[in-house]
Amino acid sequence: MSTSKNINRTNLSPKDALDLLVQGNKRFIENKQQDKNLSEMREALKNNQQPFAAILGCSDSRVAPELIFDQTLGDIFSVRLAGNVACRKAIGSLEYSCKYLGSKIIVVMGHSNCGAVKAACDNFEEGNITEIIKLLQPAVSEETTTLDPERNSKNSEFVSNVCFLNVKKQIQNIINQSDILRDLLDKKQIGIIGGVYNLSSGQVEFDLLGSTF
Ligand SMILES: [Zn+2]
């Protein structure tokens, strides 16, 4: 039986919600995932949902939040766009999740070797992909430790630096552009934190990034 039904979602603090994600990520890394009865959860959730976390992550096929945090149906309100960019529609989705579904934490999650970040590092432009790259450019500009001609996607340190800076920039975008979320943050009803998922180890690193905790 899934343990997710046992979470007291209404009384959960933002820190409690973060702890649930950290514990789930540990289970994923150790390949000790909880048993999940998906038909039972589907039935239990058919009329309502109260996802405890809202995650703005990359669309990358290897970074599915429910899997890497070992959660099940109804646990995570998942907003995914290449490069985990906080465009207004993404911010609107996060507002809905926190204000109307009761999510206690927002995680902005980048990941290692992100194709969107690498494309931004190379100033890639094509079709509507350009729109996403534009939203990643501020992080590229903010990375000032790498000098030409090393500022490209072949430089893994540069790519990693931009990935971390991008998570911070997207958190700033969310806070700057959302009265609703700023209000919930001020009241300590929600928290927001950045994370970077390592494709190789499976670990989400939270501690190097800005947060409201
Ligand atoms: Zn990515």
PDB file of C-alpha atoms and ligand atoms in Angstrom:
ATOM      1  CA  MET A   1       0.000   0.000   0.000  1.00  0.00           C
ATOM      2  CA  SER A   2       1.258   3.444  -0.823  1.00  0.00           C
ATOM      3  CA  THR A   3       2.253   5.543   2.168  1.00  0.00           C
ATOM      4  CA  SER A   4       1.375   8.743   0.358  1.00  0.00           C
ATOM      5  CA  LYS A   5      -2.184   8.573   1.653  1.00  0.00           C
ATOM      6  CA  ASN A   6      -0.800   8.816   5.183  1.00  0.00           C
ATOM      7  CA  ILE A   7       0.750  12.239   4.690  1.00  0.00           C
ATOM      8  CA  ASN A   8      -1.126  14.931   6.631  1.00  0.00           C
ATOM      9  CA  ARG A   9      -0.972  17.377   3.778  1.00  0.00           C
ATOM     10  CA  THR A  10      -2.925  20.208   5.374  1.00  0.00           C
ATOM     11  CA  ASN A  11      -0.623  20.519   8.386  1.00  0.00           C
ATOM     12  CA  LEU A  12       2.594  19.926   6.492  1.00  0.00           C
ATOM     13  CA  SER A  13       5.169  22.724   6.799  1.00  0.00           C
ATOM     14  CA  PRO A  14       7.309  23.739   3.817  1.00  0.00           C
ATOM     15  CA  LYS A  15      10.285  22.095   5.559  1.00  0.00           C
ATOM     16  CA  ASP A  16       8.272  18.873   6.060  1.00  0.00           C
ATOM     17  CA  ALA A  17       7.478  18.891   2.348  1.00  0.00           C
ATOM     18  CA  LEU A  18      11.170  19.308   1.518  1.00  0.00           C
ATOM     19  CA  ASP A  19      12.025  16.426   3.846  1.00  0.00           C
ATOM     20  CA  LEU A  20       9.550  14.169   2.009  1.00  0.00           C
ATOM     21  CA  LEU A  21      11.299  14.969  -1.262  1.00  0.00           C
ATOM     22  CA  VAL A  22      14.787  14.432   0.195  1.00  0.00           C
ATOM     23  CA  GLN A  23      13.750  11.076   1.676  1.00  0.00           C
ATOM     24  CA  GLY A  24      12.123  10.027  -1.600  1.00  0.00           C
ATOM     25  CA  ASN A  25      15.227  10.982  -3.573  1.00  0.00           C
ATOM     26  CA  LYS A  26      17.329   8.881  -1.175  1.00  0.00           C
ATOM     27  CA  ARG A  27      15.068   5.867  -1.800  1.00  0.00           C
ATOM     28  CA  PHE A  28      15.404   6.440  -5.558  1.00  0.00           C
ATOM     29  CA  ILE A  29      19.212   6.610  -5.362  1.00  0.00           C
ATOM     30  CA  GLU A  30      19.286   3.395  -3.325  1.00  0.00           C
ATOM     31  CA  ASN A  31      16.680   1.746  -5.581  1.00  0.00           C
ATOM     32  CA  LYS A  32      14.465   1.151  -2.548  1.00  0.00           C
ATOM     33  CA  GLN A  33      11.272   2.647  -3.922  1.00  0.00           C
ATOM     34  CA  GLN A  34       8.066   2.233  -1.959  1.00  0.00           C
ATOM     35  CA  ASP A  35       5.403  -0.100  -3.287  1.00  0.00           C
ATOM     36  CA  LYS A  36       2.787   1.865  -5.139  1.00  0.00           C
ATOM     37  CA  ASN A  37      -0.750   0.688  -5.714  1.00  0.00           C
ATOM     38  CA  LEU A  38      -1.610   2.976  -8.591  1.00  0.00           C
ATOM     39  CA  SER A  39      -5.174   1.709  -9.055  1.00  0.00           C
ATOM     40  CA  GLU A  40      -5.854   2.359  -5.383  1.00  0.00           C
ATOM     41  CA  MET A  41      -4.403   5.854  -5.671  1.00  0.00           C
ATOM     42  CA  ARG A  42      -6.332   6.537  -8.862  1.00  0.00           C
ATOM     43  CA  GLU A  43      -9.555   5.642  -7.065  1.00  0.00           C
ATOM     44  CA  ALA A  44      -8.657   7.685  -3.969  1.00  0.00           C
ATOM     45  CA  LEU A  45      -7.838  10.741  -6.054  1.00  0.00           C
ATOM     46  CA  LYS A  46     -10.646  10.677  -8.564  1.00  0.00           C
ATOM     47  CA  ASN A  47     -12.457  13.679  -7.086  1.00  0.00           C
ATOM     48  CA  ASN A  48      -9.684  15.804  -5.629  1.00  0.00           C
ATOM     49  CA  GLN A  49      -5.962  16.347  -5.278  1.00  0.00           C
ATOM     50  CA  GLN A  50      -3.645  17.991  -2.756  1.00  0.00           C
ATOM     51  CA  PRO A  51      -0.130  17.679  -4.172  1.00  0.00           C
ATOM     52  CA  PHE A  52       2.314  18.612  -1.404  1.00  0.00           C
ATOM     53  CA  ALA A  53       4.980  19.877  -3.814  1.00  0.00           C
ATOM     54  CA  ALA A  54       5.010  21.928  -7.008  1.00  0.00           C
ATOM     55  CA  ILE A  55       8.064  21.332  -9.127  1.00  0.00           C
ATOM     56  CA  LEU A  56       9.239  23.448 -12.044  1.00  0.00           C
ATOM     57  CA  GLY A  57      11.584  21.069 -13.821  1.00  0.00           C
ATOM     58  CA  CYS A  58      13.070  20.419 -17.228  1.00  0.00           C
ATOM     59  CA  SER A  59      11.149  18.356 -19.801  1.00  0.00           C
ATOM     60  CA  ASP A  60      14.163  16.049 -20.144  1.00  0.00           C
ATOM     61  CA  SER A  61      12.975  12.425 -20.329  1.00  0.00           C
ATOM     62  CA  ARG A  62      15.462  11.397 -17.641  1.00  0.00           C
ATOM     63  CA  VAL A  63      14.265  13.849 -15.009  1.00  0.00           C
ATOM     64  CA  ALA A  64      10.691  12.765 -14.202  1.00  0.00           C
ATOM     65  CA  PRO A  65       9.929  14.266 -10.747  1.00  0.00           C
ATOM     66  CA  GLU A  66       7.610  11.460  -9.594  1.00  0.00           C
ATOM     67  CA  LEU A  67      10.356   8.920 -10.249  1.00  0.00           C
ATOM     68  CA  ILE A  68      13.409  10.720  -8.908  1.00  0.00           C
ATOM     69  CA  PHE A  69      11.550  11.704  -5.711  1.00  0.00           C
ATOM     70  CA  ASP A  70       9.810   8.310  -5.427  1.00  0.00           C
ATOM     71  CA  GLN A  71       6.327   9.812  -5.195  1.00  0.00           C
ATOM     72  CA  THR A  72       3.038   8.644  -6.630  1.00  0.00           C
ATOM     73  CA  LEU A  73      -0.170   9.949  -8.177  1.00  0.00           C
ATOM     74  CA  GLY A  74      -1.400  13.106  -6.481  1.00  0.00           C
ATOM     75  CA  ASP A  75       1.888  14.043  -4.797  1.00  0.00           C
ATOM     76  CA  ILE A  76       3.583  16.423  -7.221  1.00  0.00           C
ATOM     77  CA  PHE A  77       2.145  19.249  -9.310  1.00  0.00           C
ATOM     78  CA  SER A  78       4.609  19.019 -12.134  1.00  0.00           C
ATOM     79  CA  VAL A  79       5.389  21.976 -14.399  1.00  0.00           C
ATOM     80  CA  ARG A  80       7.915  21.030 -17.026  1.00  0.00           C
ATOM     81  CA  LEU A  81       9.549  23.108 -19.723  1.00  0.00           C
ATOM     82  CA  ALA A  82      12.930  22.676 -21.381  1.00  0.00           C
ATOM     83  CA  GLY A  83      15.474  24.505 -19.233  1.00  0.00           C
ATOM     84  CA  ASN A  84      13.007  24.766 -16.304  1.00  0.00           C
ATOM     85  CA  VAL A  85      12.202  28.305 -17.371  1.00  0.00           C
ATOM     86  CA  ALA A  86       9.771  30.347 -15.286  1.00  0.00           C
ATOM     87  CA  CYS A  87       7.745  31.910 -18.086  1.00  0.00           C
ATOM     88  CA  ARG A  88       4.468  33.498 -17.048  1.00  0.00           C
ATOM     89  CA  LYS A  89       2.421  30.423 -17.880  1.00  0.00           C
ATOM     90  CA  ALA A  90       4.704  28.316 -15.706  1.00  0.00           C
ATOM     91  CA  ILE A  91       4.385  30.824 -12.866  1.00  0.00           C
ATOM     92  CA  GLY A  92       0.607  30.767 -13.280  1.00  0.00           C
ATOM     93  CA  SER A  93       0.659  26.988 -12.907  1.00  0.00           C
ATOM     94  CA  LEU A  94       2.708  27.288  -9.715  1.00  0.00           C
ATOM     95  CA  GLU A  95       0.289  29.906  -8.366  1.00  0.00           C
ATOM     96  CA  TYR A  96      -2.627  27.562  -8.988  1.00  0.00           C
ATOM     97  CA  SER A  97      -0.887  24.658  -7.289  1.00  0.00           C
ATOM     98  CA  CYS A  98       0.085  26.621  -4.173  1.00  0.00           C
ATOM     99  CA  LYS A  99      -2.985  28.796  -3.727  1.00  0.00           C
ATOM    100  CA  TYR A 100      -5.749  26.400  -4.760  1.00  0.00           C
ATOM    101  CA  LEU A 101      -4.331  22.895  -4.340  1.00  0.00           C
ATOM    102  CA  GLY A 102      -2.358  23.487  -1.145  1.00  0.00           C
ATOM    103  CA  SER A 103       1.187  22.719  -2.293  1.00  0.00           C
ATOM    104  CA  LYS A 104       3.651  23.661   0.449  1.00  0.00           C
ATOM    105  CA  ILE A 105       6.868  23.887  -1.479  1.00  0.00           C
ATOM    106  CA  ILE A 106       8.039  25.013  -4.904  1.00  0.00           C
ATOM    107  CA  VAL A 107      11.179  23.369  -6.217  1.00  0.00           C
ATOM    108  CA  VAL A 108      12.890  24.839  -9.259  1.00  0.00           C
ATOM    109  CA  MET A 109      14.978  21.965 -10.507  1.00  0.00           C
ATOM    110  CA  GLY A 110      17.715  22.026 -13.098  1.00  0.00           C
ATOM    111  CA  HIS A 111      19.868  19.066 -14.018  1.00  0.00           C
ATOM    112  CA  SER A 112      23.343  18.187 -15.190  1.00  0.00           C
ATOM    113  CA  ASN A 113      24.094  18.085 -18.906  1.00  0.00           C
ATOM    114  CA  CYS A 114      20.863  19.929 -19.762  1.00  0.00           C
ATOM    115  CA  GLY A 115      20.389  20.281 -23.521  1.00  0.00           C
ATOM    116  CA  ALA A 116      18.520  23.566 -23.162  1.00  0.00           C
ATOM    117  CA  VAL A 117      21.266  25.061 -20.987  1.00  0.00           C
ATOM    118  CA  LYS A 118      23.911  23.835 -23.441  1.00  0.00           C
ATOM    119  CA  ALA A 119      21.979  25.381 -26.333  1.00  0.00           C
ATOM    120  CA  ALA A 120      21.868  28.688 -24.454  1.00  0.00           C
ATOM    121  CA  CYS A 121      25.623  28.447 -23.833  1.00  0.00           C
ATOM    122  CA  ASP A 122      26.042  28.232 -27.624  1.00  0.00           C
ATOM    123  CA  ASN A 123      23.502  31.010 -28.380  1.00  0.00           C
ATOM    124  CA  PHE A 124      21.472  28.514 -30.384  1.00  0.00           C
ATOM    125  CA  GLU A 125      18.533  29.868 -32.388  1.00  0.00           C
ATOM    126  CA  GLU A 126      15.871  27.950 -34.317  1.00  0.00           C
ATOM    127  CA  GLY A 127      12.106  28.197 -34.522  1.00  0.00           C
ATOM    128  CA  ASN A 128      10.294  28.452 -31.217  1.00  0.00           C
ATOM    129  CA  ILE A 129      13.279  26.958 -29.403  1.00  0.00           C
ATOM    130  CA  THR A 130      14.688  30.506 -29.542  1.00  0.00           C
ATOM    131  CA  GLU A 131      11.948  31.630 -27.144  1.00  0.00           C
ATOM    132  CA  ILE A 132      13.216  29.215 -24.508  1.00  0.00           C
ATOM    133  CA  ILE A 133      16.844  30.140 -25.090  1.00  0.00           C
ATOM    134  CA  LYS A 134      15.991  33.819 -24.521  1.00  0.00           C
ATOM    135  CA  LEU A 135      14.759  32.946 -21.041  1.00  0.00           C
ATOM    136  CA  LEU A 136      18.047  31.180 -20.302  1.00  0.00           C
ATOM    137  CA  GLN A 137      20.271  34.010 -21.547  1.00  0.00           C
ATOM    138  CA  PRO A 138      20.291  35.966 -18.246  1.00  0.00           C
ATOM    139  CA  ALA A 139      22.009  33.008 -16.566  1.00  0.00           C
ATOM    140  CA  VAL A 140      24.596  32.830 -19.349  1.00  0.00           C
ATOM    141  CA  SER A 141      25.276  36.565 -18.995  1.00  0.00           C
ATOM    142  CA  GLU A 142      25.573  36.250 -15.227  1.00  0.00           C
ATOM    143  CA  GLU A 143      28.325  33.651 -15.561  1.00  0.00           C
ATOM    144  CA  THR A 144      31.369  35.907 -15.662  1.00  0.00           C
ATOM    145  CA  THR A 145      34.106  33.552 -14.453  1.00  0.00           C
ATOM    146  CA  THR A 146      34.550  31.860 -17.839  1.00  0.00           C
ATOM    147  CA  LEU A 147      36.256  33.813 -20.572  1.00  0.00           C
ATOM    148  CA  ASP A 148      36.124  33.468 -24.350  1.00  0.00           C
ATOM    149  CA  PRO A 149      36.775  31.229 -26.193  1.00  0.00           C
ATOM    150  CA  GLU A 150      35.736  28.783 -23.440  1.00  0.00           C
ATOM    151  CA  ARG A 151      32.160  30.035 -23.190  1.00  0.00           C
ATOM    152  CA  ASN A 152      30.422  27.211 -25.047  1.00  0.00           C
ATOM    153  CA  SER A 153      28.675  23.884 -24.419  1.00  0.00           C
ATOM    154  CA  LYS A 154      31.884  21.889 -24.798  1.00  0.00           C
ATOM    155  CA  ASN A 155      33.070  23.378 -21.500  1.00  0.00           C
ATOM    156  CA  SER A 156      31.300  21.283 -18.867  1.00  0.00           C
ATOM    157  CA  GLU A 157      32.264  23.612 -16.013  1.00  0.00           C
ATOM    158  CA  PHE A 158      30.738  26.583 -17.826  1.00  0.00           C
ATOM    159  CA  VAL A 159      27.564  24.579 -18.561  1.00  0.00           C
ATOM    160  CA  SER A 160      27.316  23.532 -14.912  1.00  0.00           C
ATOM    161  CA  ASN A 161      27.812  27.099 -13.663  1.00  0.00           C
ATOM    162  CA  VAL A 162      25.084  28.352 -16.000  1.00  0.00           C
ATOM    163  CA  CYS A 163      22.759  25.545 -14.875  1.00  0.00           C
ATOM    164  CA  PHE A 164      23.067  26.562 -11.203  1.00  0.00           C
ATOM    165  CA  LEU A 165      22.752  30.269 -12.011  1.00  0.00           C
ATOM    166  CA  ASN A 166      19.684  29.532 -14.119  1.00  0.00           C
ATOM    167  CA  VAL A 167      17.929  27.867 -11.202  1.00  0.00           C
ATOM    168  CA  LYS A 168      18.600  30.947  -9.077  1.00  0.00           C
ATOM    169  CA  LYS A 169      17.450  33.307 -11.834  1.00  0.00           C
ATOM    170  CA  GLN A 170      14.207  31.376 -12.359  1.00  0.00           C
ATOM    171  CA  ILE A 171      13.497  31.508  -8.603  1.00  0.00           C
ATOM    172  CA  GLN A 172      14.008  35.276  -8.755  1.00  0.00           C
ATOM    173  CA  ASN A 173      11.659  35.483 -11.740  1.00  0.00           C
ATOM    174  CA  ILE A 174       8.963  33.600  -9.826  1.00  0.00           C
ATOM    175  CA  ILE A 175       9.289  35.807  -6.750  1.00  0.00           C
ATOM    176  CA  ASN A 176       9.482  39.038  -8.757  1.00  0.00           C
ATOM    177  CA  GLN A 177       6.555  38.257 -11.039  1.00  0.00           C
ATOM    178  CA  SER A 178       4.041  36.687  -8.676  1.00  0.00           C
ATOM    179  CA  ASP A 179       2.107  38.706  -6.099  1.00  0.00           C
ATOM    180  CA  ILE A 180       0.243  35.528  -5.147  1.00  0.00           C
ATOM    181  CA  LEU A 181       3.376  33.514  -4.411  1.00  0.00           C
ATOM    182  CA  ARG A 182       5.146  36.415  -2.647  1.00  0.00           C
ATOM    183  CA  ASP A 183       2.140  36.693  -0.356  1.00  0.00           C
ATOM    184  CA  LEU A 184       2.207  32.955   0.453  1.00  0.00           C
ATOM    185  CA  LEU A 185       5.975  33.132   1.015  1.00  0.00           C
ATOM    186  CA  ASP A 186       5.615  36.139   3.334  1.00  0.00           C
ATOM    187  CA  LYS A 187       3.046  34.234   5.372  1.00  0.00           C
ATOM    188  CA  LYS A 188       5.410  31.222   5.464  1.00  0.00           C
ATOM    189  CA  GLN A 189       2.637  29.069   4.034  1.00  0.00           C
ATOM    190  CA  ILE A 190       4.969  27.908   1.282  1.00  0.00           C
ATOM    191  CA  GLY A 191       8.719  27.713   0.712  1.00  0.00           C
ATOM    192  CA  ILE A 192      10.719  27.868  -2.490  1.00  0.00           C
ATOM    193  CA  ILE A 193      14.033  26.172  -3.089  1.00  0.00           C
ATOM    194  CA  GLY A 194      16.357  25.385  -5.971  1.00  0.00           C
ATOM    195  CA  GLY A 195      17.781  21.988  -6.767  1.00  0.00           C
ATOM    196  CA  VAL A 196      20.011  20.413  -9.404  1.00  0.00           C
ATOM    197  CA  TYR A 197      19.588  16.767 -10.339  1.00  0.00           C
ATOM    198  CA  ASN A 198      22.694  14.782 -11.210  1.00  0.00           C
ATOM    199  CA  LEU A 199      21.919  12.466 -14.136  1.00  0.00           C
ATOM    200  CA  SER A 200      24.691  10.111 -13.112  1.00  0.00           C
ATOM    201  CA  SER A 201      24.219   9.734  -9.345  1.00  0.00           C
ATOM    202  CA  GLY A 202      20.463  10.350  -9.225  1.00  0.00           C
ATOM    203  CA  GLN A 203      20.949  12.875  -6.427  1.00  0.00           C
ATOM    204  CA  VAL A 204      19.185  16.213  -6.222  1.00  0.00           C
ATOM    205  CA  GLU A 205      21.530  18.764  -4.702  1.00  0.00           C
ATOM    206  CA  PHE A 206      19.575  21.382  -2.792  1.00  0.00           C
ATOM    207  CA  ASP A 207      22.106  22.938  -0.469  1.00  0.00           C
ATOM    208  CA  LEU A 208      24.132  25.115  -2.833  1.00  0.00           C
ATOM    209  CA  LEU A 209      21.144  27.095  -3.959  1.00  0.00           C
ATOM    210  CA  GLY A 210      19.101  29.953  -2.621  1.00  0.00           C
ATOM    211  CA  SER A 211      15.945  29.200  -0.722  1.00  0.00           C
ATOM    212  CA  THR A 212      13.409  30.865   1.507  1.00  0.00           C
ATOM    213  CA  PHE A 213      13.894  28.415   4.370  1.00  0.00           C
TER     214      PHE A 213
HETATM  215 ZN    ZN B   1      17.209  19.862 -19.488  1.00  0.00          ZN
END
